[in-house]
Amino acid sequence: MFGRKKKTDVDEEATSFFGDENDESVEIDEAEDDLEVTGDEFGDESEGPYDITEIDSDDPTAGRDGQRLDLGSVLVPMPTGGQLQVEMAPNGSPQAVHLVTEHGRITVAAYAAPKSPGQWREVVAELAQSLRDDNSAVSVENGPWGRELAAVTANMDLRFIGVDGPRWMVRCVVAGPSGSTAANAPLVAIARDILRDTVVNRGSEPHPVRTPLPVVLPQVLAEQLAAAHEQQLAAAQQQQVAAQQQQSAPPAPPAPPARPTPPPRSGESGSAMQQLGQ
């Protein structure tokens, strides 16, 4: 079982735990205040995402309806029937972990933030402008945690859900085919359920504001990815060796010219066909 501590206790504990680095306040982009917000009004969210300090259980991977997947900076519940898709950085480290469902893809990531709330409002304004610059249709709607950004792009529909926490910000990206990221769509309901039971573990290390908090794969998953990566490297090396051998092999000698077929012999009484025709 796990519980949630009082907000005042959380704020005091988070302040003493994380220290005073990056204590500058966040200025809200004035352009964001001009965005029209649509949708129903929601009350204060009484559930997660949780800070790691809010979990009373000795096992933070024990979620509300099952085990959470420990990804280092975030612990997320797996959706029913969902699969994992790991995105690797050029240096071979995990960059993002996507939760793939039958309706679309959900990605939960945590970022460093200052003590003062408001980073998500600033990010919403920048995301909206960037998507509009790409000729995407954008709308800002109210969700359980405040403002959500919905966008229709040339390739897919998107919804961005953000939550400000104690010196962290969680961003959930929902991506799927046309209509799948509407406010009442099943994919969005799954994403919100995941966020309600997500735990953020910012750690005590100082991070610049907006820096993505590191993703750490579970050992079993990391070993599987390492084995798959080695197999891919071995297959690529075999293809390269085969190509080099083919290039260095001497050319095959030309085939001898085909011998012409001699015409049928004719006897004293004509050819065989002529004899049969007589």
Short mmCIF file of C-alpha atoms in Angstrom, two decimals, residues 58-257:
data_model
loop_
_atom_site.label_atom_id
_atom_site.label_comp_id
_atom_site.label_asym_id
_atom_site.label_seq_id
_atom_site.Cartn_x
_atom_site.Cartn_y
_atom_site.Cartn_z
CA ASP A 58 9.06 0.56 0.71
CA ASP A 59 8.57 -0.59 -2.89
CA PRO A 60 7.80 2.37 -5.17
CA THR A 61 7.29 -0.02 -8.10
CA ALA A 62 4.11 -1.32 -6.44
CA GLY A 63 1.45 0.67 -8.23
CA ARG A 64 -2.24 1.14 -7.79
CA ASP A 65 -3.29 -1.68 -10.13
CA GLY A 66 0.01 -3.50 -10.68
CA GLN A 67 3.75 -3.04 -10.94
CA ARG A 68 5.26 0.18 -12.17
CA LEU A 69 8.08 0.01 -14.69
CA ASP A 70 11.17 1.62 -13.12
CA LEU A 71 12.86 3.82 -15.73
CA GLY A 72 15.08 5.70 -13.31
CA SER A 73 13.62 9.20 -13.34
CA VAL A 74 10.05 7.99 -13.83
CA LEU A 75 8.18 4.90 -12.67
CA VAL A 76 5.20 4.27 -14.91
CA PRO A 77 2.46 1.63 -14.90
CA MET A 78 2.18 -0.53 -17.99
CA PRO A 79 -1.14 -0.29 -19.85
CA THR A 80 -3.06 -3.52 -20.35
CA GLY A 81 -1.77 -5.25 -23.46
CA GLY A 82 0.88 -2.58 -23.97
CA GLN A 83 4.37 -3.09 -25.34
CA LEU A 84 7.64 -1.24 -24.84
CA GLN A 85 9.52 0.59 -27.56
CA VAL A 86 12.94 1.96 -26.60
CA GLU A 87 14.43 4.90 -28.50
CA MET A 88 18.21 4.97 -28.35
CA ALA A 89 20.47 8.02 -28.56
CA PRO A 90 23.41 8.10 -31.00
CA ASN A 91 25.77 7.20 -28.15
CA GLY A 92 23.81 4.02 -27.43
CA SER A 93 22.10 5.22 -24.25
CA PRO A 94 18.30 5.03 -23.87
CA GLN A 95 16.71 8.31 -24.84
CA ALA A 96 13.01 7.55 -24.41
CA VAL A 97 10.72 4.64 -23.64
CA HIS A 98 7.39 4.56 -25.45
CA LEU A 99 4.34 2.63 -24.24
CA VAL A 100 2.66 1.26 -27.35
CA THR A 101 -1.03 0.36 -27.19
CA GLU A 102 -3.55 -0.76 -29.79
CA HIS A 103 -4.76 2.85 -30.04
CA GLY A 104 -1.41 4.63 -30.28
CA ARG A 105 1.76 5.54 -28.40
CA ILE A 106 2.28 7.17 -25.00
CA THR A 107 5.60 8.63 -23.83
CA VAL A 108 6.17 9.87 -20.28
CA ALA A 109 9.34 11.83 -19.52
CA ALA A 110 10.52 14.00 -16.62
CA TYR A 111 12.49 17.25 -16.81
CA ALA A 112 14.30 19.38 -14.27
CA ALA A 113 12.41 22.48 -13.20
CA PRO A 114 12.84 25.33 -10.70
CA LYS A 115 11.02 25.53 -7.40
CA SER A 116 8.48 28.00 -8.73
CA PRO A 117 5.68 26.33 -10.74
CA GLY A 118 4.86 27.49 -14.24
CA GLN A 119 7.38 25.74 -16.48
CA TRP A 120 4.65 23.73 -18.21
CA ARG A 121 2.72 26.91 -19.14
CA GLU A 122 5.86 28.25 -20.75
CA VAL A 123 6.49 24.98 -22.61
CA VAL A 124 2.89 24.94 -23.90
CA ALA A 125 3.37 28.35 -25.51
CA GLU A 126 6.60 27.29 -27.22
CA LEU A 127 5.19 23.97 -28.41
CA ALA A 128 2.11 25.68 -29.81
CA GLN A 129 4.21 28.19 -31.74
CA SER A 130 6.54 25.50 -33.07
CA LEU A 131 3.62 23.37 -34.28
CA ARG A 132 1.93 26.34 -35.90
CA ASP A 133 5.19 27.13 -37.70
CA ASP A 134 4.95 23.62 -39.16
CA ASN A 135 1.41 24.36 -40.40
CA SER A 136 -0.22 22.10 -37.81
CA ALA A 137 -3.67 22.81 -36.38
CA VAL A 138 -3.27 23.56 -32.66
CA SER A 139 -5.71 23.99 -29.78
CA VAL A 140 -5.18 24.40 -26.05
CA GLU A 141 -7.71 22.59 -23.85
CA ASN A 142 -8.32 22.15 -20.15
CA GLY A 143 -7.49 18.76 -18.71
CA PRO A 144 -7.25 17.20 -15.25
CA TRP A 145 -3.94 18.95 -14.53
CA GLY A 146 -4.57 22.17 -16.42
CA ARG A 147 -3.66 23.06 -19.97
CA GLU A 148 -3.22 20.36 -22.58
CA LEU A 149 -2.03 20.98 -26.11
CA ALA A 150 -3.75 19.13 -28.97
CA ALA A 151 -2.33 19.19 -32.48
CA VAL A 152 -3.14 17.70 -35.87
CA THR A 153 0.02 17.25 -37.95
CA ALA A 154 0.58 15.88 -41.43
CA ASN A 155 1.60 12.45 -40.10
CA MET A 156 -0.32 11.96 -36.84
CA ASP A 157 -2.45 13.53 -34.13
CA LEU A 158 -0.71 14.62 -30.92
CA ARG A 159 -1.67 15.62 -27.40
CA PHE A 160 0.78 17.02 -24.85
CA ILE A 161 -0.10 16.73 -21.16
CA GLY A 162 2.15 18.40 -18.60
CA VAL A 163 2.33 18.49 -14.83
CA ASP A 164 4.54 20.72 -12.66
CA GLY A 165 5.98 19.05 -9.55
CA PRO A 166 8.57 19.88 -6.88
CA ARG A 167 11.58 20.83 -9.01
CA TRP A 168 10.44 18.59 -11.86
CA MET A 169 8.01 18.69 -14.74
CA VAL A 170 6.41 15.66 -16.36
CA ARG A 171 5.46 15.72 -20.02
CA CYS A 172 3.26 13.03 -21.52
CA VAL A 173 3.11 12.86 -25.32
CA VAL A 174 0.15 11.00 -26.81
CA ALA A 175 0.50 10.13 -30.51
CA GLY A 176 -1.79 8.21 -32.81
CA PRO A 177 -3.86 8.19 -36.01
CA SER A 178 -6.49 10.77 -36.85
CA GLY A 179 -9.01 11.29 -34.04
CA SER A 180 -7.11 9.13 -31.52
CA THR A 181 -5.97 12.07 -29.35
CA ALA A 182 -9.33 13.76 -28.88
CA ALA A 183 -10.13 14.61 -25.27
CA ASN A 184 -12.61 11.73 -24.94
CA ALA A 185 -10.62 9.16 -26.95
CA PRO A 186 -9.57 5.83 -25.36
CA LEU A 187 -5.87 6.58 -25.95
CA VAL A 188 -6.09 9.83 -23.97
CA ALA A 189 -7.97 8.07 -21.15
CA ILE A 190 -5.16 5.49 -20.96
CA ALA A 191 -2.52 8.24 -20.89
CA ARG A 192 -4.26 10.06 -18.05
CA ASP A 193 -4.59 6.83 -16.06
CA ILE A 194 -0.86 6.27 -16.50
CA LEU A 195 -0.06 9.78 -15.28
CA ARG A 196 -2.30 9.35 -12.24
CA ASP A 197 -0.10 6.48 -11.06
CA THR A 198 3.30 7.74 -12.26
CA VAL A 199 6.11 8.42 -9.78
CA VAL A 200 8.94 10.89 -10.47
CA ASN A 201 12.37 10.31 -8.97
CA ARG A 202 14.31 13.49 -9.65
CA GLY A 203 17.31 12.51 -7.57
CA SER A 204 19.61 14.82 -5.65
CA GLU A 205 21.94 15.73 -8.53
CA PRO A 206 21.72 19.32 -9.82
CA HIS A 207 20.31 19.64 -13.34
CA PRO A 208 19.84 22.76 -15.46
CA VAL A 209 16.22 23.76 -15.93
CA ARG A 210 14.46 21.83 -18.73
CA THR A 211 17.15 19.16 -18.85
CA PRO A 212 15.58 15.72 -19.43
CA LEU A 213 16.09 13.58 -16.36
CA PRO A 214 18.03 10.40 -17.22
CA VAL A 215 16.25 7.25 -18.38
CA VAL A 216 17.62 4.03 -16.89
CA LEU A 217 16.36 0.72 -18.24
CA PRO A 218 15.65 -2.26 -15.98
CA GLN A 219 18.48 -4.79 -16.08
CA VAL A 220 16.47 -7.46 -17.89
CA LEU A 221 15.39 -5.04 -20.60
CA ALA A 222 18.89 -3.60 -20.92
CA GLU A 223 20.33 -7.10 -21.39
CA GLN A 224 17.75 -7.92 -24.06
CA LEU A 225 18.53 -4.72 -25.95
CA ALA A 226 22.27 -5.35 -25.67
CA ALA A 227 21.84 -8.87 -27.07
CA ALA A 228 19.69 -7.60 -29.93
CA HIS A 229 22.24 -4.86 -30.66
CA GLU A 230 25.06 -7.42 -30.79
CA GLN A 231 23.05 -9.58 -33.19
CA GLN A 232 22.46 -6.59 -35.44
CA LEU A 233 26.17 -5.74 -35.40
CA ALA A 234 27.12 -9.35 -36.20
CA ALA A 235 24.65 -9.47 -39.10
CA ALA A 236 25.96 -6.17 -40.46
CA GLN A 237 29.54 -7.41 -40.24
CA GLN A 238 28.65 -10.61 -42.10
CA GLN A 239 27.01 -8.60 -44.86
CA GLN A 240 30.06 -6.35 -45.07
CA VAL A 241 32.45 -9.32 -45.30
CA ALA A 242 30.32 -10.96 -47.97
CA ALA A 243 30.28 -7.74 -50.00
CA GLN A 244 34.08 -7.38 -49.72
CA GLN A 245 34.62 -10.99 -50.78
CA GLN A 246 32.38 -10.50 -53.77
CA GLN A 247 34.30 -7.39 -54.80
CA SER A 248 37.74 -9.04 -54.40
CA ALA A 249 36.87 -12.34 -56.15
CA PRO A 250 38.36 -12.70 -59.69
CA PRO A 251 35.83 -12.39 -62.47
CA ALA A 252 34.45 -15.66 -63.77
CA PRO A 253 35.82 -16.74 -67.19
CA PRO A 254 33.46 -16.11 -70.05
CA ALA A 255 31.36 -19.05 -71.10
CA PRO A 256 32.41 -20.73 -74.37
CA PRO A 257 30.27 -19.86 -77.37
#
